[in-house]
Structure formats: C-alpha cells, structure tokens
Short mmCIF file of C-alpha atoms and ligand atoms in Angstrom, two decimals:
data_model
loop_
_atom_site.label_atom_id
_atom_site.label_comp_id
_atom_site.label_asym_id
_atom_site.label_seq_id
_atom_site.Cartn_x
_atom_site.Cartn_y
_atom_site.Cartn_z
CA MET A 10 0.18 26.27 -2.28
CA ASN A 11 3.15 24.44 -3.76
CA VAL A 12 3.24 20.78 -2.82
CA LEU A 13 6.08 18.25 -3.12
CA VAL A 14 5.19 14.55 -3.27
CA ILE A 15 8.03 12.15 -2.49
CA GLY A 16 8.03 8.82 -4.38
CA ASN A 17 8.25 7.42 -7.90
CA GLY A 18 5.35 5.11 -8.55
CA GLY A 19 1.69 4.76 -9.37
CA ARG A 20 0.62 5.69 -5.86
CA GLU A 21 2.45 9.00 -6.12
CA HIS A 22 0.98 9.72 -9.56
CA ALA A 23 -2.50 9.03 -8.13
CA ILE A 24 -1.85 11.37 -5.17
CA LEU A 25 -0.64 14.10 -7.55
CA LEU A 26 -3.71 13.69 -9.79
CA ALA A 27 -5.97 14.10 -6.75
CA LEU A 28 -4.01 17.14 -5.51
CA LYS A 29 -4.18 18.69 -8.97
CA LYS A 30 -7.96 18.93 -8.54
CA SER A 31 -7.50 21.16 -5.48
CA LYS A 32 -8.31 24.80 -6.08
CA ARG A 33 -5.59 25.77 -3.63
CA VAL A 34 -2.72 23.96 -5.33
CA GLU A 35 -0.57 26.18 -7.46
CA LYS A 36 2.42 24.04 -8.36
CA LEU A 37 3.23 20.37 -7.82
CA TYR A 38 6.66 18.74 -7.51
CA CYS A 39 7.54 15.04 -7.47
CA MET A 40 10.79 13.50 -6.20
CA LYS A 41 11.84 11.66 -8.37
CA GLY A 42 8.66 10.86 -10.28
CA ASN A 43 8.13 9.22 -13.66
CA ALA A 44 6.91 10.18 -17.14
CA GLY A 45 3.31 10.50 -15.87
CA THR A 46 4.09 12.72 -12.91
CA ALA A 47 6.17 14.93 -15.24
CA GLU A 48 2.95 15.83 -17.08
CA ILE A 49 1.43 17.49 -14.00
CA ALA A 50 4.38 18.19 -11.71
CA GLU A 51 7.99 19.24 -11.85
CA ASN A 52 10.06 16.09 -11.42
CA VAL A 53 12.96 16.57 -9.02
CA ASN A 54 15.96 14.37 -9.66
CA VAL A 55 17.05 13.81 -6.05
CA ASP A 56 17.35 10.42 -4.33
CA TYR A 57 14.75 10.58 -1.55
CA MET A 58 16.67 8.07 0.56
CA ASP A 59 19.55 10.54 0.74
CA THR A 60 18.19 12.61 3.63
CA GLU A 61 20.86 15.29 3.37
CA ALA A 62 20.20 15.76 -0.35
CA VAL A 63 16.44 16.05 0.29
CA LYS A 64 17.03 18.63 3.03
CA GLU A 65 19.36 20.59 0.79
CA TYR A 66 16.76 20.65 -1.99
CA VAL A 67 13.98 21.71 0.37
CA SER A 68 16.14 24.50 1.88
CA ALA A 69 16.93 25.76 -1.59
CA HIS A 70 13.19 25.79 -2.48
CA PRO A 71 11.40 27.78 0.23
CA GLU A 72 8.44 28.12 -2.15
CA ILE A 73 7.47 24.53 -1.28
CA ASP A 74 4.75 24.85 1.38
CA TYR A 75 3.82 21.23 2.02
CA ILE A 76 5.47 17.81 1.60
CA VAL A 77 3.81 14.42 1.24
CA VAL A 78 6.13 11.49 2.04
CA ALA A 79 4.46 8.51 0.37
CA PRO A 80 6.77 5.42 0.36
CA ASP A 81 7.53 3.21 3.35
CA ASP A 82 11.33 3.40 3.35
CA PRO A 83 11.80 7.18 3.81
CA LEU A 84 9.02 7.11 6.45
CA ALA A 85 10.82 4.31 8.31
CA ALA A 86 14.09 6.24 7.99
CA GLY A 87 12.51 9.29 9.69
CA LEU A 88 12.34 11.73 6.76
CA VAL A 89 9.20 13.37 8.19
CA ASP A 90 11.01 14.03 11.49
CA GLU A 91 13.88 15.67 9.60
CA LEU A 92 11.62 17.84 7.45
CA GLU A 93 9.46 18.89 10.40
CA ALA A 94 12.61 19.85 12.30
CA MET A 95 13.29 22.27 9.42
CA GLY A 96 9.85 23.80 10.00
CA LYS A 97 8.20 22.10 7.02
CA ARG A 98 4.62 20.88 7.17
CA CYS A 99 4.29 17.25 6.07
CA PHE A 100 1.81 14.46 5.48
CA GLY A 101 3.10 11.12 6.79
CA PRO A 102 3.93 9.59 10.17
CA ASN A 103 7.16 10.23 12.04
CA LYS A 104 9.72 7.48 12.53
CA ALA A 105 8.33 6.35 15.88
CA ALA A 106 4.85 5.81 14.40
CA ALA A 107 6.07 4.32 11.10
CA VAL A 108 7.48 1.36 13.05
CA ILE A 109 3.98 -0.13 12.89
CA GLU A 110 4.93 -1.12 9.33
CA SER A 111 8.71 -1.28 9.46
CA SER A 112 8.69 -3.99 12.16
CA LYS A 113 6.13 -6.77 11.87
CA ALA A 114 7.31 -8.05 15.26
CA TYR A 115 6.48 -4.67 16.79
CA ALA A 116 3.05 -4.62 15.14
CA LYS A 117 2.27 -8.09 16.51
CA GLU A 118 3.43 -7.11 20.00
CA LEU A 119 1.21 -4.02 19.91
CA MET A 120 -1.82 -6.05 18.83
CA LYS A 121 -1.21 -8.63 21.53
CA LYS A 122 -0.83 -6.00 24.24
CA TYR A 123 -3.98 -4.09 23.25
CA LYS A 124 -6.05 -7.16 22.31
CA ILE A 125 -6.51 -6.16 18.67
CA PRO A 126 -7.68 -9.25 16.75
CA THR A 127 -4.93 -10.82 14.61
CA ALA A 128 -3.46 -14.24 13.83
CA GLU A 129 -1.80 -16.02 16.74
CA SER A 130 1.98 -15.70 16.40
CA GLU A 131 5.43 -15.95 17.96
CA THR A 132 8.56 -13.96 17.09
CA PHE A 133 12.04 -15.54 16.93
CA GLU A 134 15.61 -14.39 16.51
CA SER A 135 17.08 -17.90 16.78
CA TYR A 136 16.77 -20.20 13.77
CA GLU A 137 16.79 -23.34 15.95
CA LYS A 138 13.95 -22.09 18.17
CA ALA A 139 11.97 -20.98 15.11
CA LEU A 140 12.43 -24.41 13.52
CA GLU A 141 11.29 -26.14 16.70
CA TYR A 142 8.15 -23.95 16.78
CA VAL A 143 7.35 -24.59 13.10
CA ARG A 144 7.65 -28.36 13.66
CA LYS A 145 5.41 -28.15 16.73
CA LYS A 146 2.71 -26.13 14.92
CA GLY A 147 2.83 -27.92 11.55
CA ALA A 148 1.40 -26.66 8.24
CA PRO A 149 -0.29 -24.61 6.90
CA ILE A 150 1.77 -21.88 8.53
CA VAL A 151 2.86 -18.34 7.63
CA LEU A 152 6.42 -16.99 7.86
CA LYS A 153 7.10 -13.24 7.89
CA ALA A 154 10.47 -11.51 7.75
CA ASP A 155 10.34 -8.78 10.41
CA GLY A 156 11.55 -5.81 8.34
CA LEU A 157 10.64 -4.10 5.06
CA ALA A 158 10.99 -6.46 2.08
CA LEU A 159 9.13 -4.79 -0.82
CA GLY A 160 5.97 -6.70 0.11
CA LYS A 161 7.73 -9.98 -0.63
CA GLY A 162 8.86 -11.07 2.83
CA VAL A 163 5.80 -13.22 3.61
CA LEU A 164 5.58 -16.94 2.85
CA VAL A 165 2.28 -18.77 3.19
CA CYS A 166 3.46 -22.40 3.52
CA GLU A 167 1.08 -25.23 2.66
CA THR A 168 3.43 -28.00 3.84
CA LEU A 169 5.95 -28.44 6.65
CA GLN A 170 8.63 -29.04 4.02
CA GLN A 171 7.93 -25.62 2.45
CA ALA A 172 7.97 -24.00 5.88
CA GLU A 173 11.34 -25.52 6.79
CA ALA A 174 12.83 -24.44 3.44
CA GLY A 175 11.35 -20.94 3.82
CA LEU A 176 12.74 -20.58 7.31
CA LYS A 177 16.21 -21.43 5.99
CA GLU A 178 15.86 -18.95 3.15
CA ILE A 179 14.79 -16.08 5.42
CA MET A 180 16.94 -16.71 8.50
CA LEU A 181 20.07 -18.43 7.22
CA ASN A 182 20.36 -17.44 3.55
CA LYS A 183 19.02 -13.93 4.31
CA ALA A 184 16.82 -13.91 1.21
CA PHE A 185 15.38 -10.57 2.39
CA GLY A 186 18.62 -9.27 3.91
CA THR A 187 18.55 -7.94 7.46
CA ALA A 188 14.72 -7.87 7.29
CA GLY A 189 15.05 -11.57 8.18
CA ASN A 190 17.10 -11.14 11.36
CA LYS A 191 13.84 -11.65 13.21
CA ILE A 192 10.93 -13.73 12.01
CA VAL A 193 7.25 -13.74 12.89
CA ILE A 194 5.59 -17.15 12.61
CA GLU A 195 1.81 -17.07 12.38
CA GLU A 196 -1.13 -19.38 12.23
CA CYS A 197 -2.65 -19.46 8.72
CA MET A 198 -6.06 -17.83 9.00
CA ARG A 199 -9.10 -19.43 7.39
CA GLY A 200 -11.83 -17.40 5.76
CA LEU A 201 -15.57 -17.81 5.67
CA LYS A 202 -15.27 -19.14 2.12
CA TYR A 203 -11.56 -19.63 1.42
CA THR A 204 -8.19 -20.38 3.07
CA PRO A 205 -6.43 -17.99 3.51
CA GLY A 206 -9.43 -15.81 4.25
CA GLU A 207 -10.92 -13.00 2.19
CA GLU A 208 -8.82 -9.83 2.24
CA VAL A 209 -9.74 -6.17 2.20
CA SER A 210 -7.54 -3.05 2.36
CA VAL A 211 -8.86 -0.17 4.41
CA LEU A 212 -6.83 3.02 4.19
CA ALA A 213 -7.67 5.56 6.87
CA PHE A 214 -6.82 9.20 7.45
CA THR A 215 -5.85 9.84 11.04
CA ASP A 216 -4.46 12.77 13.00
CA GLY A 217 -4.09 10.74 16.19
CA LYS A 218 -7.42 12.02 17.55
CA THR A 219 -9.85 11.03 14.82
CA ILE A 220 -9.65 8.15 12.37
CA VAL A 221 -11.67 8.20 9.15
CA PRO A 222 -11.69 5.12 6.92
CA MET A 223 -11.65 5.73 3.17
CA ILE A 224 -13.66 3.60 0.76
CA THR A 225 -12.44 0.00 0.77
CA SER A 226 -10.46 -1.83 -1.90
CA CYS A 227 -9.07 -5.26 -2.74
CA ASP A 228 -5.59 -6.00 -4.11
CA HIS A 229 -4.34 -8.91 -6.26
CA LYS A 230 -0.83 -9.72 -5.07
CA ARG A 231 0.05 -12.75 -7.20
CA ALA A 232 1.53 -12.35 -10.68
CA ASN A 233 -0.92 -14.55 -12.60
CA ASP A 234 -4.64 -15.21 -13.02
CA GLY A 235 -6.37 -17.28 -10.35
CA ASP A 236 -3.90 -15.99 -7.73
CA LYS A 237 -1.15 -18.18 -9.15
CA GLY A 238 2.54 -17.34 -9.43
CA LEU A 239 4.85 -15.22 -7.32
CA ASN A 240 3.86 -12.41 -4.97
CA THR A 241 4.26 -8.97 -6.52
CA GLY A 242 3.83 -5.39 -5.36
CA GLY A 243 0.19 -5.71 -6.60
CA MET A 244 -1.19 -6.53 -10.07
CA GLY A 245 -4.49 -4.68 -9.79
CA THR A 246 -7.15 -3.41 -7.44
CA PHE A 247 -10.84 -2.65 -7.30
CA SER A 248 -13.08 -0.59 -5.05
CA PRO A 249 -15.28 -1.04 -3.12
CA CYS A 250 -14.76 -4.48 -1.53
CA PRO A 251 -17.88 -6.59 -2.31
CA PHE A 252 -18.27 -8.08 1.18
CA TRP A 253 -17.87 -4.77 3.03
CA THR A 254 -20.99 -3.45 4.77
CA GLU A 255 -21.79 -0.54 7.04
CA LYS A 256 -22.24 -2.99 9.87
CA LEU A 257 -18.79 -4.49 9.26
CA GLU A 258 -17.25 -1.00 9.15
CA LYS A 259 -18.80 -0.11 12.51
CA GLN A 260 -17.51 -3.33 14.00
CA VAL A 261 -14.00 -2.87 12.57
CA MET A 262 -13.90 0.73 13.78
CA LYS A 263 -14.73 -0.47 17.27
CA THR A 264 -12.50 -3.55 17.45
CA ILE A 265 -9.54 -2.59 15.22
CA MET A 266 -9.22 0.96 13.94
CA ILE A 267 -9.93 3.06 17.05
CA PRO A 268 -8.06 0.63 19.33
CA THR A 269 -5.00 0.82 17.02
CA MET A 270 -5.00 4.63 17.05
CA LYS A 271 -5.34 4.64 20.84
CA ALA A 272 -2.68 1.96 21.29
CA LEU A 273 -0.17 3.99 19.27
CA ASN A 274 -0.97 7.08 21.34
CA ALA A 275 -0.55 5.13 24.57
CA GLU A 276 2.87 3.95 23.38
CA GLY A 277 3.97 7.51 22.62
CA ARG A 278 3.81 6.87 18.88
CA LYS A 279 1.01 9.16 17.76
CA PHE A 280 0.30 8.37 14.11
CA LYS A 281 -0.53 11.20 11.72
CA GLY A 282 -1.01 10.29 8.09
CA CYS A 283 -2.58 7.41 6.20
CA LEU A 284 -2.78 4.24 8.25
CA TYR A 285 -3.40 1.18 6.09
CA PHE A 286 -5.24 -1.79 7.59
CA GLY A 287 -4.76 -5.05 5.71
CA LEU A 288 -7.71 -7.05 7.07
CA MET A 289 -8.94 -10.59 6.65
CA ARG A 290 -12.49 -11.90 7.05
CA THR A 291 -11.87 -15.12 8.95
CA ASP A 292 -14.01 -17.85 10.43
CA LYS A 293 -13.44 -16.03 13.74
CA GLY A 294 -14.30 -12.51 12.58
CA MET A 295 -12.29 -9.63 11.10
CA LYS A 296 -8.57 -9.73 11.89
CA VAL A 297 -5.49 -7.66 11.05
CA VAL A 298 -3.07 -9.22 8.57
CA GLU A 299 -0.75 -6.24 8.44
CA TYR A 300 -0.46 -2.52 8.98
CA ASN A 301 1.19 -0.13 6.56
CA SER A 302 2.20 3.37 7.54
CA ARG A 303 1.23 4.85 4.16
CA PHE A 304 -1.13 4.77 1.21
CA GLY A 305 -1.24 1.34 -0.48
CA ASP A 306 0.00 0.77 -4.00
CA PRO A 307 -2.07 0.04 -6.15
CA GLU A 308 -4.98 0.64 -3.72
CA THR A 309 -4.53 4.42 -3.88
CA GLN A 310 -5.10 4.26 -7.64
CA VAL A 311 -8.73 3.15 -7.11
CA VAL A 312 -9.46 5.01 -3.86
CA LEU A 313 -8.36 8.60 -4.50
CA PRO A 314 -10.17 8.96 -7.87
CA MET A 315 -13.42 8.46 -5.90
CA LEU A 316 -12.66 11.23 -3.37
CA LYS A 317 -14.96 14.24 -3.75
CA THR A 318 -13.38 16.31 -0.96
CA ASP A 319 -10.28 18.42 -1.66
CA LEU A 320 -7.33 16.15 -0.77
CA LEU A 321 -5.15 19.07 0.29
CA ASP A 322 -7.84 20.12 2.81
CA VAL A 323 -7.77 16.62 4.27
CA PHE A 324 -3.95 16.49 4.37
CA GLU A 325 -3.70 19.84 6.12
CA ALA A 326 -6.43 18.90 8.60
CA VAL A 327 -4.34 15.84 9.53
CA THR A 328 -1.24 18.00 9.99
CA GLU A 329 -3.16 20.55 12.12
CA GLU A 330 -4.92 17.74 14.05
CA LYS A 331 -8.30 19.07 12.97
CA LEU A 332 -9.49 16.07 11.00
CA SER A 333 -12.80 15.99 12.88
CA ASP A 334 -13.67 19.35 11.24
CA VAL A 335 -13.55 17.95 7.68
CA LYS A 336 -16.41 16.13 6.03
CA ILE A 337 -14.86 13.54 3.72
CA GLU A 338 -17.11 12.54 0.82
CA TRP A 339 -16.87 9.82 -1.83
CA GLU A 340 -18.43 9.18 -5.20
CA GLY A 341 -20.74 6.18 -5.52
CA GLY A 342 -20.05 3.44 -8.06
CA ALA A 343 -16.84 1.50 -8.48
CA CYS A 344 -13.27 1.85 -9.70
CA VAL A 345 -10.86 -0.75 -11.14
CA CYS A 346 -7.10 -0.58 -11.75
CA VAL A 347 -5.41 -3.13 -14.02
CA VAL A 348 -1.63 -3.08 -13.71
CA LEU A 349 0.33 -3.53 -16.94
CA ALA A 350 3.70 -5.09 -16.12
CA SER A 351 6.93 -5.93 -17.88
CA GLY A 352 7.20 -9.57 -18.98
CA GLY A 353 9.13 -11.51 -16.31
CA TYR A 354 8.12 -9.26 -13.38
CA PRO A 355 8.46 -9.83 -10.37
CA GLU A 356 11.62 -11.66 -11.45
CA SER A 357 14.03 -10.21 -14.01
CA TYR A 358 12.62 -8.11 -16.86
CA GLU A 359 13.87 -5.72 -19.50
CA LYS A 360 13.40 -1.95 -19.45
CA GLY A 361 13.35 0.66 -22.20
CA LYS A 362 10.57 -0.90 -24.34
CA GLU A 363 8.60 1.64 -26.34
CA ILE A 364 4.97 1.90 -25.17
CA GLU A 365 2.18 2.34 -27.73
CA ILE A 366 -1.09 3.82 -26.53
CA GLY A 367 -4.28 3.77 -28.62
CA ASP A 368 -7.84 4.75 -27.67
CA ILE A 369 -8.38 4.34 -23.92
CA GLY A 370 -11.88 5.85 -23.75
CA ASP A 371 -12.49 7.60 -20.44
CA ALA A 372 -9.94 5.48 -18.55
CA THR A 373 -6.97 7.18 -16.88
CA LEU A 374 -3.38 5.97 -17.12
CA ILE A 375 -1.50 6.04 -13.87
CA HIS A 376 2.22 5.78 -14.49
CA ALA A 377 4.44 3.62 -12.28
CA GLY A 378 7.61 2.55 -14.12
CA THR A 379 7.76 4.83 -17.15
CA ALA A 380 10.31 7.26 -18.56
CA ILE A 381 10.83 9.40 -21.64
CA LYS A 382 13.75 8.37 -23.85
CA ASP A 383 14.49 10.11 -27.16
CA ASN A 384 11.04 11.75 -26.92
CA LYS A 385 9.34 8.38 -26.64
CA LEU A 386 7.45 6.85 -23.73
CA VAL A 387 9.31 3.72 -22.58
CA THR A 388 9.05 1.14 -19.80
CA ASN A 389 11.29 1.77 -16.81
CA GLY A 390 10.21 -0.73 -14.15
CA GLY A 391 8.37 -3.96 -13.36
CA ARG A 392 4.96 -2.43 -12.86
CA VAL A 393 4.69 0.06 -15.71
CA LEU A 394 1.15 1.48 -15.96
CA GLY A 395 -2.14 1.24 -14.08
CA VAL A 396 -5.24 1.48 -16.25
CA VAL A 397 -7.90 3.02 -14.04
CA ALA A 398 -11.58 3.19 -14.94
CA LYS A 399 -14.73 4.11 -13.04
CA GLY A 400 -18.19 2.66 -13.59
CA LYS A 401 -21.61 2.38 -12.00
CA ASP A 402 -20.48 -1.00 -10.68
CA ILE A 403 -17.33 -3.15 -10.75
CA GLU A 404 -18.46 -4.94 -13.90
CA GLU A 405 -18.71 -1.70 -15.86
CA ALA A 406 -15.43 -0.31 -14.48
CA ARG A 407 -13.73 -3.63 -15.28
CA SER A 408 -14.94 -3.71 -18.81
CA LYS A 409 -13.76 -0.13 -19.46
CA ALA A 410 -10.34 -0.78 -17.91
CA TYR A 411 -9.83 -3.95 -19.98
CA SER A 412 -11.00 -2.29 -23.23
CA ALA A 413 -8.38 0.40 -22.63
CA ALA A 414 -5.68 -2.14 -21.69
CA GLU A 415 -6.23 -3.94 -25.01
CA ASN A 416 -5.18 -0.77 -26.84
CA ILE A 417 -1.88 -0.43 -25.00
CA SER A 418 1.16 -2.51 -25.90
CA TRP A 419 4.87 -3.05 -25.72
CA GLU A 420 7.09 -6.07 -26.23
CA ASN A 421 6.31 -8.73 -23.59
CA MET A 422 3.66 -6.69 -21.77
CA HIS A 423 1.84 -8.79 -19.17
CA TYR A 424 -1.34 -8.22 -17.18
CA ARG A 425 -3.88 -10.25 -15.24
CA LYS A 426 -7.25 -10.79 -16.89
CA ASP A 427 -9.17 -11.45 -13.68
CA ILE A 428 -8.88 -8.21 -11.72
CA GLY A 429 -12.14 -7.41 -9.96
CA ILE A 430 -13.92 -10.76 -10.08
CA LYS A 431 -12.97 -12.18 -6.70
CA TYR A 432 -15.41 -12.10 -3.77
CA ARG A 433 -18.15 -11.38 -6.31
CA GLU A 434 -20.59 -13.49 -4.33
CA GLY A 435 -20.06 -11.16 -1.34
P1 LIG B 514 1.42 -9.25 4.35
O1 LIG B 514 2.62 -8.72 3.60
O2 LIG B 514 1.62 -9.36 5.82
O3 LIG B 514 0.16 -8.52 3.96
O4 LIG B 514 1.17 -10.73 3.79
C1 LIG B 514 1.08 -10.99 2.41
C2 LIG B 514 -0.08 -11.92 2.15
O5 LIG B 514 0.12 -13.17 2.80
C3 LIG B 514 -1.41 -11.41 2.68
O6 LIG B 514 -2.00 -10.51 1.82
C4 LIG B 514 -2.18 -12.72 2.83
O7 LIG B 514 -2.69 -13.13 1.59
C5 LIG B 514 -1.13 -13.68 3.26
N1 LIG B 514 -1.09 -13.82 4.72
C6 LIG B 514 -0.35 -13.08 5.59
N2 LIG B 514 -0.55 -13.47 6.87
C7 LIG B 514 -1.44 -14.48 6.83
C8 LIG B 514 -2.03 -15.34 7.81
N3 LIG B 514 -1.72 -15.25 9.09
N4 LIG B 514 -2.91 -16.28 7.39
C9 LIG B 514 -3.19 -16.42 6.08
N5 LIG B 514 -2.65 -15.66 5.10
C10 LIG B 514 -1.78 -14.72 5.45
N1 LIG B 515 -0.85 -3.13 -1.99
C1 LIG B 515 -0.18 -3.46 -0.82
C2 LIG B 515 0.73 -2.45 -0.28
O1 LIG B 515 0.73 -1.30 -0.67
O2 LIG B 515 1.51 -2.81 0.60
#
C-alpha cells in the first residue's frame, strides 16, 4: 500500500517510521514533511490547509491508497470529510468529531452532560461576566481560550491580578485571535502530591465501537528545567507514566474513556482515529484536563516506537470499524524523547543554523523543524529534533538520550536536562 501522512513535525516523522516497519507498506508520502521524513518518504510540497490543493494532489495520485491526517487544524477544518467524499480511506476523525479538541467549551459541555470527571468550569462570551466570575472564584484559577491556539491558549493563574490581566489579554487584546472569542474558566485542580496535579497523556485508538488505550506517556510543556518558563508545544516526553497502574487504567476506562466514546456517539459525532486524553491525578481522583483529536506531539515519539503490532493494520481496522479484531501489543521497558530546540523558542528564534551530528549510539533522531539547504542539514523551526532512546527503564533510556543529545549541536541549541525525572516516586 502507498500511504500519505499529512503534517510536518516530529509526530508525523514518528508515524512514518512506525509505518515503514509494516510489511504491507510499499511507498510513503509526507505533506509537507521535513528533512527527516524525506529520508523515508516522498515529501509533497502542498499546503495541507489549502483543501482544494490537497484534493487536487490526491486526485492526481490515485496510487495513494490511504491517508493519515495528523495535525489538529486540518482535522478541525474537515479535511477527512473532504477526502472521504472523494472515496479515499483515511485515519483521523471527521469535522464533527474533531470538535472535541477544536472547542474547549464544547468538550466541557460534553463532559458535564455525560458526567465525565473534569475540573468545574463556566464558559463566557462576555468579558464583563467573565471578570465578575473570576473575582467571585479568586485564585488560583485557570483560563482557557476556547479555540485552537498551538497549545498556548491556557493560563494557570496563581493570583487574581494575573487572572485579570490574562482575561484582558485573551478576550480584549485577542492574544490568541478568534480562539479567545469564548473563554472557559476552570477551577485549578490539586494533585495528590502537587498543585496542579500530576499529568499523564493517554492516546487511544478508537473506531467508535472499541477503544484501546496505548501505553501511557508524560509531556514537559514548559521551556526550562523545573517546569519554569513559557509553555511550549512540548520539550520532551517519556513512557510509561510512573504512577500508572493496571488498576488505574481499568478505572479510567470505566469512568472516562468508554463514557467519552459513548457520549460522542450519542451526540452523532462518532470518533474514529486517535483520541488523546490529557488526564490529571487529583485529590479527587482521575480527571480530564483536555481532549485532543489526534496523536500528541511529542508523545507519539515515545509511544509508537514501543508498538509491536503493525501500525497500518491498526489504522485500517479503525477505518473498517474492526478494531476489536486486532490484538495490539507493546514492548516492555521505557522510552524517552528529549526535544532539541532553537534558542529563544517559544518566542522568536533564528532558522537556518547548520546542525552537526556526532555519535548518537542506538538513539533515533526524530525530525521536527529541519530542512536541507545547500546539501546541509539546517534548523527550520522552534522544535528542531527529538532524540529518542529506549531502555530497560526510564533511567537507562534517559541516559542514552542525553548521551546522544550531547553529540548534537548548532548555534544557540537549547534543551531541558530534566526530561523523565518527574513523578519518579510514583
Ligand atoms: P491544556 O492545553 O488544556 O492541556 O492545558 C495546558 C496545561 O495547563 C495542562 O497541561 C495543565 O498543566 C494546566 N491545566 C489546564 N487545566 C488545568 C486545571 N483545571 N487545573 C490545573 N492545571 C490545569
Ligand atoms: N503534547 C501535547 C499535545 O500534543 O497537545
């Protein structure tokens, strides 16, 4: 089969690497891709947000049998609906189902209606009413722009002053554009050991009938060590989550995952694809922080390398609604991904820096923002590379990933030194 993966980043490179292992895959394509995806796939220089251009390309390439739509924005825009209408088989939810990520207000409403545990919240379209509510509730409090905002539309406010300033930024100054036309205001959840609580990402395959959680992972969203600095798209991940247990998985399946799948079905929004549960262990049990309608980035970089089953088999089973027929198996041990970023990210940074790569042992480089210029590998984004290593446990995987990272360099390269050590005590 010939498979096209839509997206440019580390997540897409990780999906392509997993698909490459499939005996049934003949040729891979990536739209638009990066220097890493070009090594294993044909990069297609078409803007995936230009639906007409994507359709034109797909019509002109009937040899493409299957299409994976990986990023949130084309899913929210309904690219899967358009491609399916052309008779193409796809992995990814349709527009109606993708709303679980593209509107936080919708996701909260759904959880309220179906009693899925999450932080208490109210949604506002009026700045004055939102301000009144914030003053009534006091700090700490969490503000969330309703729409897609590159993972940056959430403010955890420690003080009332911060919350009032944040509200102004989102609703009046439109810091996240139209994503801030509506705002969700939430209680700040406390954890068993920390505030905010301990977080775990659970990606799950679902065909709307069956839902199968993958191995768990933990992300590091802040730019600097000790969870300091600005929120980013993710500075590193590790798998599995240290506090996850079989008992917890059973409980989460019963209280969160199955109820979410059923709720979406009941609302006429059957979800087929990868449903991402951002969960928090709180002093009142496991709760949903957010849903994503897609594979996480950089979670995918530590989850898919551990998959033993053929990924294309799983994808097709989701499309055919036969997921219950597939046995999905995982390797034991652990996996760590350290993201190497451009100096300055997530604020302004320079591109086009030449990347030097020395001995990386048995680690794998997952490309995010890279390109080839004058036959040289150069930086082409904020998050540039993910250094992924496996080990018998997180400690071993961590040490391999960091040994490899030390042998990679470019001007002003920046990475966190503490990926994989949180929640160590379980
Ligand atoms: P989100 O984009 O919704 O995942 O939020 C980004 C981050 O903000 C999460 O990963 C949490 O660390 C934090 N966060 C979001 N909602 C809450 C909440 N209600 N209580 C505490 N922390 C939160
Ligand atoms: N790593 C978080 C996300 O993909 O949204």
